[in-house]
Structure formats: structure tokens, C-alpha cells
mmCIF file of C-alpha atoms and ligand atoms in Angstrom:
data_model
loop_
_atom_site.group_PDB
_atom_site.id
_atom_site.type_symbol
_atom_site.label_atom_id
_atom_site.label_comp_id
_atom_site.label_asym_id
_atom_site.label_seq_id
_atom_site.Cartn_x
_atom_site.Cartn_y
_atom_site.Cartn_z
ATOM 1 C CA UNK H 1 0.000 0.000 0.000
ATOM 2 C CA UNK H 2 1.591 3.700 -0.769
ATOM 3 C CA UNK H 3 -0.375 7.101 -0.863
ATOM 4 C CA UNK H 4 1.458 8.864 -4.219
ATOM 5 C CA UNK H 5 1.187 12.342 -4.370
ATOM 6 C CA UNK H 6 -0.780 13.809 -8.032
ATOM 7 C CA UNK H 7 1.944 12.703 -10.368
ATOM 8 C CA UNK H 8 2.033 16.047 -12.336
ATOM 9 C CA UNK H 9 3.361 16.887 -9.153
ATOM 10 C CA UNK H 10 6.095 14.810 -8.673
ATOM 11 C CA UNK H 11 7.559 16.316 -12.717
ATOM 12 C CA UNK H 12 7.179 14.562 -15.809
ATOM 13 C CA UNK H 13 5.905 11.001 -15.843
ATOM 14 C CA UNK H 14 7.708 7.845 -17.157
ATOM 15 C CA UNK H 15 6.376 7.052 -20.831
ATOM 16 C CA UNK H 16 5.655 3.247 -19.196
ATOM 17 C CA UNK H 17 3.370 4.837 -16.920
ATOM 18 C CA UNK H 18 1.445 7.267 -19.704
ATOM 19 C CA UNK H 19 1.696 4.524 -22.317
ATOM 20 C CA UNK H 20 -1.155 1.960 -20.174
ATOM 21 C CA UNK H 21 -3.043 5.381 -19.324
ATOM 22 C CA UNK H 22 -6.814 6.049 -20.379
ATOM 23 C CA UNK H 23 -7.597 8.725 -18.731
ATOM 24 C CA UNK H 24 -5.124 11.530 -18.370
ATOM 25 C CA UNK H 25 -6.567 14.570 -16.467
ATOM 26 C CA UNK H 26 -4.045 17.603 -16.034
ATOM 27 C CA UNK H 27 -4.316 20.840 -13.905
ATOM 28 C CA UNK H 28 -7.732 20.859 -14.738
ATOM 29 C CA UNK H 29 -10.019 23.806 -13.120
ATOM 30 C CA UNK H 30 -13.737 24.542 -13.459
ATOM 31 C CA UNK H 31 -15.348 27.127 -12.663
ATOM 32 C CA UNK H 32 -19.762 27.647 -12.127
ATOM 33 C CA UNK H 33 -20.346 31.172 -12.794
ATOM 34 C CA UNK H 34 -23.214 32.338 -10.640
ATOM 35 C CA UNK H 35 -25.332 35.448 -9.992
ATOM 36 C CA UNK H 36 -23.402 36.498 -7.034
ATOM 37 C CA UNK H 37 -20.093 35.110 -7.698
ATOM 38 C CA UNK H 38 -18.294 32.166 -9.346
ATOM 39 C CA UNK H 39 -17.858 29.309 -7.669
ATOM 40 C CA UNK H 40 -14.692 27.767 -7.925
ATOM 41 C CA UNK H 41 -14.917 23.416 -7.428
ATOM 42 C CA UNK H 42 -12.003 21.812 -9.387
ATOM 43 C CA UNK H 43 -8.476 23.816 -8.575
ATOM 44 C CA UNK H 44 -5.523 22.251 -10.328
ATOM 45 C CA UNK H 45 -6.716 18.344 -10.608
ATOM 46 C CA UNK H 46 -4.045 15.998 -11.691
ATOM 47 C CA UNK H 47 -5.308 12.555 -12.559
ATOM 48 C CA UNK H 48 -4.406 9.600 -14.348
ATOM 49 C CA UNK H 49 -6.753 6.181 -15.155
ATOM 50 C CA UNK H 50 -5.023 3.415 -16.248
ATOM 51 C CA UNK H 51 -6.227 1.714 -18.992
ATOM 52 C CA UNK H 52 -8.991 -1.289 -17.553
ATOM 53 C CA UNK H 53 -9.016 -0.563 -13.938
ATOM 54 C CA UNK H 54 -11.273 -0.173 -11.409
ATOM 55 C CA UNK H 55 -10.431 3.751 -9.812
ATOM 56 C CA UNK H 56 -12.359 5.135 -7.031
ATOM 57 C CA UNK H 57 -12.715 9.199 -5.796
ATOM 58 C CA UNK H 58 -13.847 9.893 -2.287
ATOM 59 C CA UNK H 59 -13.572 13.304 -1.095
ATOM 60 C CA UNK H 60 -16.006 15.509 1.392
ATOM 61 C CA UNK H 61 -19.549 16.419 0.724
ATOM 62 C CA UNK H 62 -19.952 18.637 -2.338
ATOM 63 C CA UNK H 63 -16.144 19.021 -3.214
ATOM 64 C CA UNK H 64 -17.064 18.634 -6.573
ATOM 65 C CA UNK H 65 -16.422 14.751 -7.302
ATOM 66 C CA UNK H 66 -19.542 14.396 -9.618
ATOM 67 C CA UNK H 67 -18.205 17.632 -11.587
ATOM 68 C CA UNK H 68 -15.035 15.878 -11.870
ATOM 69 C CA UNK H 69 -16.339 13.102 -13.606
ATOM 70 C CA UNK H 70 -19.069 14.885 -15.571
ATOM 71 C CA UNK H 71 -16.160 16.133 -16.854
ATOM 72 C CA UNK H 72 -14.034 13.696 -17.761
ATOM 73 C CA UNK H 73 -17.257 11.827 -19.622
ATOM 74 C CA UNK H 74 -17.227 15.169 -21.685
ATOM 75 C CA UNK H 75 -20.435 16.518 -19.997
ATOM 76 C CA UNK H 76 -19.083 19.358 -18.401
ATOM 77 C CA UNK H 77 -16.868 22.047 -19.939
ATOM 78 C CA UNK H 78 -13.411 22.437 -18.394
ATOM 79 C CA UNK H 79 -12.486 26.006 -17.922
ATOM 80 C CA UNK H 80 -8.971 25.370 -17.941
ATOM 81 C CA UNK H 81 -6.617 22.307 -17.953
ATOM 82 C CA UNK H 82 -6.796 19.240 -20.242
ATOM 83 C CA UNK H 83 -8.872 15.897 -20.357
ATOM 84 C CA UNK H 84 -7.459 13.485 -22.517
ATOM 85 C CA UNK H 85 -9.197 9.929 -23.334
ATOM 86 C CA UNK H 86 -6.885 7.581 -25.512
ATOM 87 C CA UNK H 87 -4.905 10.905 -25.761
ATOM 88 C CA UNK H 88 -8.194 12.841 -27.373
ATOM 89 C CA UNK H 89 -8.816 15.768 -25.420
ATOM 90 C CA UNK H 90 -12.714 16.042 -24.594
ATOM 91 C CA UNK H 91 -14.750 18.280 -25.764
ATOM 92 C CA UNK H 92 -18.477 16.230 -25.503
ATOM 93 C CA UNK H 93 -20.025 13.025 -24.495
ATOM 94 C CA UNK H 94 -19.812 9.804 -26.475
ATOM 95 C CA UNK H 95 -21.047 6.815 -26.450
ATOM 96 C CA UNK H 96 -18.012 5.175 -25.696
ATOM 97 C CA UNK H 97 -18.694 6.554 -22.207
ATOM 98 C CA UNK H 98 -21.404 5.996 -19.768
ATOM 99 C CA UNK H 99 -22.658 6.709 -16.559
ATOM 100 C CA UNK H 100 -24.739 4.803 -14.184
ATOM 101 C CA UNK H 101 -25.806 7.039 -11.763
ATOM 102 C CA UNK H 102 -27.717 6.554 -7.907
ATOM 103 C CA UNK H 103 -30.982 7.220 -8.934
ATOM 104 C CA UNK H 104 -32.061 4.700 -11.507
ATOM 105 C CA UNK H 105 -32.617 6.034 -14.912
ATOM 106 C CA UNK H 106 -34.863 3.183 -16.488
ATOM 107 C CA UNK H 107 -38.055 3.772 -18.301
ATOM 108 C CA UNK H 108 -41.025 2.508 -16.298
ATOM 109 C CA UNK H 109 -43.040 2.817 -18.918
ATOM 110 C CA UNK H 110 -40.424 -0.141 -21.343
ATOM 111 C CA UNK H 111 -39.754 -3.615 -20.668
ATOM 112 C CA UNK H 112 -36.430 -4.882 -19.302
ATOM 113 C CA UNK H 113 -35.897 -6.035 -22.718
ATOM 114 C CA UNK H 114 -36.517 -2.592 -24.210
ATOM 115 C CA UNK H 115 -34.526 -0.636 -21.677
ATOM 116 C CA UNK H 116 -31.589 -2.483 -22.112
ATOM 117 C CA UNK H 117 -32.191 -2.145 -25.691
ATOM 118 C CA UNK H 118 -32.821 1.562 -25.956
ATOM 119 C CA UNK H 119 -29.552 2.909 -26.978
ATOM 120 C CA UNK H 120 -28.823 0.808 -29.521
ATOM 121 C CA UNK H 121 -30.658 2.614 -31.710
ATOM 122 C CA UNK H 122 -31.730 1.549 -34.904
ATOM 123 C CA UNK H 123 -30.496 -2.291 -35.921
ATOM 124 C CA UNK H 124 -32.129 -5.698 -37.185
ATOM 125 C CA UNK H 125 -34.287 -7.233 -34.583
ATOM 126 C CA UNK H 126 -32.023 -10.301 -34.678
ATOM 127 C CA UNK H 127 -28.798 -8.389 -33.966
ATOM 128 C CA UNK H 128 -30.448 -5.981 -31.433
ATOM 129 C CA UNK H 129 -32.137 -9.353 -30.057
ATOM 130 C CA UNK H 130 -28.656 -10.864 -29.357
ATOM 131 C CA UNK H 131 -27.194 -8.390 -27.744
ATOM 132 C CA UNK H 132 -29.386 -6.844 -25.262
ATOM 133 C CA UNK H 133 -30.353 -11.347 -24.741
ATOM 134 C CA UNK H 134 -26.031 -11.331 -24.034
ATOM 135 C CA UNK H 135 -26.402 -8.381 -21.214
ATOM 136 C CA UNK H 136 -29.352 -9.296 -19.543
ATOM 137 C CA UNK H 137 -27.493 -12.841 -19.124
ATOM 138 C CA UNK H 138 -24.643 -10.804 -18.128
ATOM 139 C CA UNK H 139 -26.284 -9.718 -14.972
ATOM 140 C CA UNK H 140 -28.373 -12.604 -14.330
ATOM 141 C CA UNK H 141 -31.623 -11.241 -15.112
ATOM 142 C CA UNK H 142 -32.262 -14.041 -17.531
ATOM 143 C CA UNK H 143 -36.645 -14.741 -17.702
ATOM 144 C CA UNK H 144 -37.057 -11.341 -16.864
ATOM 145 C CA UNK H 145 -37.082 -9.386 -19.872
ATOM 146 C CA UNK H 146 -40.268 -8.895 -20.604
ATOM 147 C CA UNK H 147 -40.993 -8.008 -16.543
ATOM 148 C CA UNK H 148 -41.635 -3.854 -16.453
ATOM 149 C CA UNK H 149 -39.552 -2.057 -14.013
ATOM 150 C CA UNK H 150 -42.561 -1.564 -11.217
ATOM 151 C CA UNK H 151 -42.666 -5.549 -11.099
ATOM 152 C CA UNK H 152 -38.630 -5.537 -9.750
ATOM 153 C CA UNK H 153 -37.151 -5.118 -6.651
ATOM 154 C CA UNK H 154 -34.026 -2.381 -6.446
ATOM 155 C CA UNK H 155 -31.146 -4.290 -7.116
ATOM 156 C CA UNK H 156 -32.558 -5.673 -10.005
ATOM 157 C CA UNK H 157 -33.575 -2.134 -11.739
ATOM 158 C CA UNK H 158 -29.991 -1.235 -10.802
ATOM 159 C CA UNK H 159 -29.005 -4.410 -12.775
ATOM 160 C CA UNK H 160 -31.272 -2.892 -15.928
ATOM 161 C CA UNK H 161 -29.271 -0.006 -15.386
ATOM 162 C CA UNK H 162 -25.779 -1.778 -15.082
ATOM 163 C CA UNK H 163 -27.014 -3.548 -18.760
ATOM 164 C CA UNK H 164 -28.674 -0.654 -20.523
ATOM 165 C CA UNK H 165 -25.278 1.003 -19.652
ATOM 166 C CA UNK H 166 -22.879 -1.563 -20.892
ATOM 167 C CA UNK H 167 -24.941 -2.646 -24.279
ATOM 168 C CA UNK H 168 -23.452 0.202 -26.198
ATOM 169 C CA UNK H 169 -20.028 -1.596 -25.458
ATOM 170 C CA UNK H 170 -18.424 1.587 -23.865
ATOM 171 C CA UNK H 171 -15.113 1.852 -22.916
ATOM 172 C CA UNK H 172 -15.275 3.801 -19.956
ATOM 173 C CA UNK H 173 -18.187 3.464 -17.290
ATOM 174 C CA UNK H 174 -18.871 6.199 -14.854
ATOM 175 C CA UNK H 175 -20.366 5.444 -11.825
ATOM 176 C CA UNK H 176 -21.549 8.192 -9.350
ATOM 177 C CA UNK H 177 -23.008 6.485 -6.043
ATOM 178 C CA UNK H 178 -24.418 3.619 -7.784
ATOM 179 C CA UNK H 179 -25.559 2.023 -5.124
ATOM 180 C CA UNK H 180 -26.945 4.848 -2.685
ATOM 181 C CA UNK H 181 -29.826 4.211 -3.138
ATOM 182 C CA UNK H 182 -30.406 0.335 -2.450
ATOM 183 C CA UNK H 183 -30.484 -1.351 0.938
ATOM 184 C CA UNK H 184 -27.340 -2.784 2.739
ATOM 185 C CA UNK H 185 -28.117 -6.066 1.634
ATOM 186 C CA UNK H 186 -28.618 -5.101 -1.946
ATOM 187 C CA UNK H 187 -25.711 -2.988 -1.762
ATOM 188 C CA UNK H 188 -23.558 -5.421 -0.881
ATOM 189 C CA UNK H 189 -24.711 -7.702 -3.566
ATOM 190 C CA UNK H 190 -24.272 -5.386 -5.932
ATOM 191 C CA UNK H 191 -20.734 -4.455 -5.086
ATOM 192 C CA UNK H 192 -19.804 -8.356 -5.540
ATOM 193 C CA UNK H 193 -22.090 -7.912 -8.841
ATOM 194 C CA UNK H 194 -20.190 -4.868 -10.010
ATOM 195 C CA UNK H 195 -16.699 -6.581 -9.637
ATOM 196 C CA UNK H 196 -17.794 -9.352 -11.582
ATOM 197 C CA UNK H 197 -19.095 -7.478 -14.434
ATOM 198 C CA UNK H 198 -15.745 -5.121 -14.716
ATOM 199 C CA UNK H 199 -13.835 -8.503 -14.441
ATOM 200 C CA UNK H 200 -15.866 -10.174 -16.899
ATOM 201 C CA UNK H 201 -15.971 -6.839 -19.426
ATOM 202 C CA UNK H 202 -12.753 -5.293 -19.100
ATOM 203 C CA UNK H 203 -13.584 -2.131 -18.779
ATOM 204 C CA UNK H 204 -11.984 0.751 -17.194
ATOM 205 C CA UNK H 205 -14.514 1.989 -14.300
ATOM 206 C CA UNK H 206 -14.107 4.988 -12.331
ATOM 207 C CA UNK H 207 -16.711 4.496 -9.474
ATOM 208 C CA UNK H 208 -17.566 8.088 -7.132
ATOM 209 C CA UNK H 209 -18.867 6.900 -3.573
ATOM 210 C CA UNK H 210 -19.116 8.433 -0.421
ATOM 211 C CA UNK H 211 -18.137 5.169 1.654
ATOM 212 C CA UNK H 212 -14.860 4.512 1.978
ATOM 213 C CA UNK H 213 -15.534 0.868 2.852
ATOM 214 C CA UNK H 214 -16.966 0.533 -0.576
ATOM 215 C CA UNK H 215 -14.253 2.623 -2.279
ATOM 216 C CA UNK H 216 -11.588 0.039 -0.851
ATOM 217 C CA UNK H 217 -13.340 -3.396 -1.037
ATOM 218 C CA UNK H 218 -13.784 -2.155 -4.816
ATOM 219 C CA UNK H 219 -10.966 -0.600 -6.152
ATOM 220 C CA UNK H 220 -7.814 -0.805 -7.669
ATOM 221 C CA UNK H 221 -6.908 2.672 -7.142
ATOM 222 C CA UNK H 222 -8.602 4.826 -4.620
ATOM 223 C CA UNK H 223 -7.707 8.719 -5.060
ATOM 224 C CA UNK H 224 -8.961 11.119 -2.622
ATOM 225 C CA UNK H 225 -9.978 14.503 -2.983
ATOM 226 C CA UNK H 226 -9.474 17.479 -1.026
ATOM 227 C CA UNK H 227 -12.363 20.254 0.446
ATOM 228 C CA UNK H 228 -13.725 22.680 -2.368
ATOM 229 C CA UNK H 229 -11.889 24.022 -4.539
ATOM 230 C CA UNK H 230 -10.798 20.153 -4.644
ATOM 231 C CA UNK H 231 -7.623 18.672 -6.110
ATOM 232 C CA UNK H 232 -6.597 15.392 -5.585
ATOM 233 C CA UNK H 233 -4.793 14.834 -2.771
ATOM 234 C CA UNK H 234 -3.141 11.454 -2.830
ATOM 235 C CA UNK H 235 -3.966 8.516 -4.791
ATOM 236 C CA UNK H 236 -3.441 5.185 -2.988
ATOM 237 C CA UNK H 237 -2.606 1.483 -4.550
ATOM 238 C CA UNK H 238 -5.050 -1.058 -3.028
ATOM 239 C CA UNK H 239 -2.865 -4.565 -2.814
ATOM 240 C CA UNK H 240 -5.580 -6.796 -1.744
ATOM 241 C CA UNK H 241 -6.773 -10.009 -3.686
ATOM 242 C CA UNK H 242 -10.410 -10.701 -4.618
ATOM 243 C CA UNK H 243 -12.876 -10.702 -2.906
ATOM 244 C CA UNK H 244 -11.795 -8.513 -0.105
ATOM 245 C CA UNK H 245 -12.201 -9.083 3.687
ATOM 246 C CA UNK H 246 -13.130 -5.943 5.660
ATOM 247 C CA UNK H 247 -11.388 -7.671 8.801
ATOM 248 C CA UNK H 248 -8.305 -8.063 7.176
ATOM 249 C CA UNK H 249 -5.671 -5.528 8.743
ATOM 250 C CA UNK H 250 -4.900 -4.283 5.215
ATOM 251 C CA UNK H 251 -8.108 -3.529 4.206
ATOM 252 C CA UNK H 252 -8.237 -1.400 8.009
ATOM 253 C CA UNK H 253 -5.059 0.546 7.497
ATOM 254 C CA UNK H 254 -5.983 1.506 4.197
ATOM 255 C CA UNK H 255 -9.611 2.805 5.217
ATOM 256 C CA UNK H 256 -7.963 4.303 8.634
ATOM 257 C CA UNK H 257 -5.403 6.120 5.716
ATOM 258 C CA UNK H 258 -8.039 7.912 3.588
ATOM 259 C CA UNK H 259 -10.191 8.643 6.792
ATOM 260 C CA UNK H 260 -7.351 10.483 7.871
ATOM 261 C CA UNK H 261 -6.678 12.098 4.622
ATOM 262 C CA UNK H 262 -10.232 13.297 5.158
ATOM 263 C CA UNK H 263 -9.739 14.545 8.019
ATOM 264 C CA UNK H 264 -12.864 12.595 9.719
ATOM 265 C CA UNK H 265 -12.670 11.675 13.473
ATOM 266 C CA UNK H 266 -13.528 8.293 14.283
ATOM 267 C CA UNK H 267 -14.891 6.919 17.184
ATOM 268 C CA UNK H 268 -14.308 3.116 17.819
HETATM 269 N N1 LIG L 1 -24.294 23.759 -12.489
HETATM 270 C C1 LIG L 1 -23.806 24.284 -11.361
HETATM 271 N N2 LIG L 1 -23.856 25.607 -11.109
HETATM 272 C C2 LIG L 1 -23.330 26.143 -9.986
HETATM 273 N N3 LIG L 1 -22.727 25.424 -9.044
HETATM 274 C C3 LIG L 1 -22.652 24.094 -9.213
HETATM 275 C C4 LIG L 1 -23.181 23.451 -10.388
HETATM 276 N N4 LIG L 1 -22.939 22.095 -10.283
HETATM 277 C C5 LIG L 1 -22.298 21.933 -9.107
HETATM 278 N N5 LIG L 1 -22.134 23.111 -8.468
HETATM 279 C C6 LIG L 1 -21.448 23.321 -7.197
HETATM 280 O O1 LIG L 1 -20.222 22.659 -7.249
HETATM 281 C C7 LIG L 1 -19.896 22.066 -6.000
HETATM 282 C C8 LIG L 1 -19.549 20.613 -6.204
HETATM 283 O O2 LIG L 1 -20.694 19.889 -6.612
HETATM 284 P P1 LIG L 1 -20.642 18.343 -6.928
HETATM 285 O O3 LIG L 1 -22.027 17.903 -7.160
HETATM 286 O O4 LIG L 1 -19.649 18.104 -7.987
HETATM 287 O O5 LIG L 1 -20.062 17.770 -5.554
HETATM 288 P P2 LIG L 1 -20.016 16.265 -5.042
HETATM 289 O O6 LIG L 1 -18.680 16.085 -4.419
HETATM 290 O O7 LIG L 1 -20.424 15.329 -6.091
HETATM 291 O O8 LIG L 1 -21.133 16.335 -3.896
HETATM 292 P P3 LIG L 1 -21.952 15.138 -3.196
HETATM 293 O O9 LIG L 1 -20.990 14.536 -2.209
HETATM 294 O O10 LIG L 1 -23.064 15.854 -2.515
HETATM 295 O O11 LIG L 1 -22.397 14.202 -4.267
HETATM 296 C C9 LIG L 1 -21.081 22.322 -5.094
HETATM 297 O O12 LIG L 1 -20.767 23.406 -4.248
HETATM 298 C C10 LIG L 1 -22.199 22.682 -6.029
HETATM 299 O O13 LIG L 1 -23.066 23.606 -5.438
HETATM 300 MG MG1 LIG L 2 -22.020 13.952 -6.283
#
């Protein structure tokens, strides 16, 4: 385990390091412009996703970690800095980049089968068919997909979600407190769902969460941001095999390590 400082910080990277790099974020700051005065969120982030893993971002209430992202998936203007996927700087959303967010974005009013099947756009029937028939195996809601949304419980809409989002084959998924909304139980299913899915894909996921205990038992990378205006403050390696023991004293020193970084007083 070993808390790196931003590496823009530390000078120039090695080209081994920027050559398995997706995501390269530099010095970026943004800026919401207001009535009474701008608001300043993102001061000087330095970020880099490597290319198919699993990166988390804590950081303090409203520091700005879903403005980082909607950024980086091209949602979101920049007001200065750079934001380079597959060394294309971003200037708008694409396909090749989703988000799942907390609140579930489904269509009560379509099947499972046409949710998932809703961004495809226009295809044959037989292609279309396979496909969204391939996701909805993916996360085991085979039998279901002619069931409407109001006839499943939360975890599964969140699995419609997970599906609908993946169909168009991105290669980046954004994930902004997927889970917030489900019960502990569901949550914790879905975590051991999520892993299995990124595993199975191979797809670089960059997963925003306020729990730190989900942030380590999921990640490959957890990088933690500072107060508003945020930067990243450290980035830490996460060691630990699969699946992950919250007992285990490495999985403890690393959440102690980023509840410190926050600056959060715990009581045991
Ligand atoms: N469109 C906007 N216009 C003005 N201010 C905005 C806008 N979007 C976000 N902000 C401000 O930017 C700051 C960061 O918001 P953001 O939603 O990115 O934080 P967050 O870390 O995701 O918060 P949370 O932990 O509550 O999810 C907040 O102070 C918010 O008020
Ligand atoms: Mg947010």
C-alpha cells in the first residue's frame, strides 16, 4: 500500500506509466459562474486512469467529485486544464462513455428487454435481439425481460441499469453512487455484482462513492480529494486479492489512511 502524491506533481511522468493510461486529467479547473459570484470546485486536478481498472474518488460532501467526472465523460466544460481519453482531449459526451448514476434512470413505462435495448438505436431485430439477450445474461436477469420495471425489486432495476449502460459496449463506465440508493443487503450484492461485471468486461470503471468501505473493497486505485476548490490529494494502490475481507488488517489501514486524509474523526 503507498499514498502517491498527483503525479504532475512529482515532474514529468515515465512514458511506461502514460503509455497503459486512459484517462489523463491535467491541472484541470472549473469554474460555475453564478449570480453572485463564481464558484470555484475543481483547482488544479491531476489525474491519471489506467487503462482497464477499477479507480475510485472519495472526497467531502460537495467538493465537486460528480463535476469531476461529468467532466471527464465530456459533460461538463473544463475552464482550464486538459482531459485526454486515448490521448483525445474532450470536448463532448460519447457513447463510448457511460454513466450509471444513484438514482435509476430506467423507463417505467419499457420492458427490461426494451430498456436495455434503448440505446442501440436503430439495428435488425435479430442483432439488437442478441445483444441486449447477451447483457441481460450478463447480470443474471435471464426470464425477466419482458418483466416492467414496477414488477422488480431495487437491485434488479440497478441491474437494468448496469445492462442498458454496458450494451453500447463503452469503454469507460462512470459510476456516481451507484448504489446509494439500495439497501445494505442489496448494496452489498451489488458491489460483488459490479466486480464481476468489470472482471468479466474489461472495462476501465471509475466508481464516485461516499463510503470509503466501498471505495476500498472495490478498487484498484482509490484517489482522494481534497475540500472545495478540490484537487486530488493522494492517490493510494489497493494490494488486496479478490474478494476482499473488511477484517483483514490491510483492508483497516488503508480505510484508517483515507479517513485520515479526510480529516474525519472516528470513534471506535
Ligand atoms: N451547475 C452548477 N452551477 C453552480 N454550481 C454548481 C453546479 N454544479 C455543481 N455546483 C457546485 O459545485 C460544487 C460541487 O458539486 P458536486 O455535485 O460536484 O459535488 P459532489 O462532491 O459530487 O457532492 P456530493 O458529495 O453531494 O455528491 C457544489 O458546491 C455545487 O453547489
Ligand atoms: Mg455527487
Amino acid at each position: 500500500m503507498s499514498a502517491t502524491e498527483p503525479e504532475a506533481r512529482q515532474g514529468a511522468e515515465p512514458r511506461t506509466m502514460q503509455a497503459g493510461a486512459k484517462i489523463v486529467v491535467r491541472d484541470v479547473r472549473k469554474t460555475f459562474p453564478t449570480k453572485k459570484e463564481d464558484v470555484n470546485v475543481l483547482d488544479g486536478v491531476d489525474l491519471t486512469v489506467r487503462e482497464g481498472e477499477f479507480l475510485a474518488i472519495v472526497g467531502p460532501s460537495g467538493c465537486g467529485k460528480s463535476t469531476l467526472l461529468n467532466c471527464m465523460a465530456g459533460f461538463e466544460r473544463i475552464t482550464s486544464g486538459s482531459i485526454r481519453i486515448d490521448s483525445e482531449e474532450i470536448e463532448r459526451p460519447s457513447p463510448k462513455r457511460v454513466f450509471v448514476f444513484q438514482e435509476t434512470g430506467i423507463f417505467p413505462w419499457y420492458s427490461v428487454w426494451d430498456n436495455i435495448g434503448f440505446g442501440l438505436g436503430k439495428m435488425p431485430f435479430d442483432k439488437k435481439h442478441e445483444i441486449v439477450m447477451r447483457y441481460i445474461a450478463l447480470v443474471g436477469l435471464e426470464g425477466f425481460e419482458k418483466a416492467f420495471p414496477a414488477e422488480l425489486s431495487g437491485g434488479m432495476k440497478q441491474r437494468v441499469e448496469f445492462a442498458r449502460a454496458l450494451a453500447v459496449e463503452p469503454d469507460v463506465l462512470f459510476l456516481d453512487e451507484p448504489f446509494g440508493a439500495l439497501d445494505a443487503f442489496t448494496r452489498l450484492e451489488m458491489r460483488r455484482e459490479i466486480v464481476r461485471i468489470w472482471k468479466e468486461t474489461g472495462k476501465t470503471c471509475i466508481l464516485v462513492t461516499h463510503d470509503v468501505e466501498e471505495a476500498v473493497e472495490l478498487a484498484d486505485r482509490v484517489a482522494v480529494m481534497t475540500r472545495r476548490p478540490a484537487r486530488i490529494h493522494s492517490v493510494l494502490d489497493n494490494p488486496l486479492e479478490r474478494p476482499r475481507d473488511s477484517d483483514q488488517p490491510v483492508f483497516r489501514e488503508l480505510k484508517d489512511q483515507i479517513f485520515e486524509i479526510l480529516g474525519v474523526e472516528r470513534r471506535v
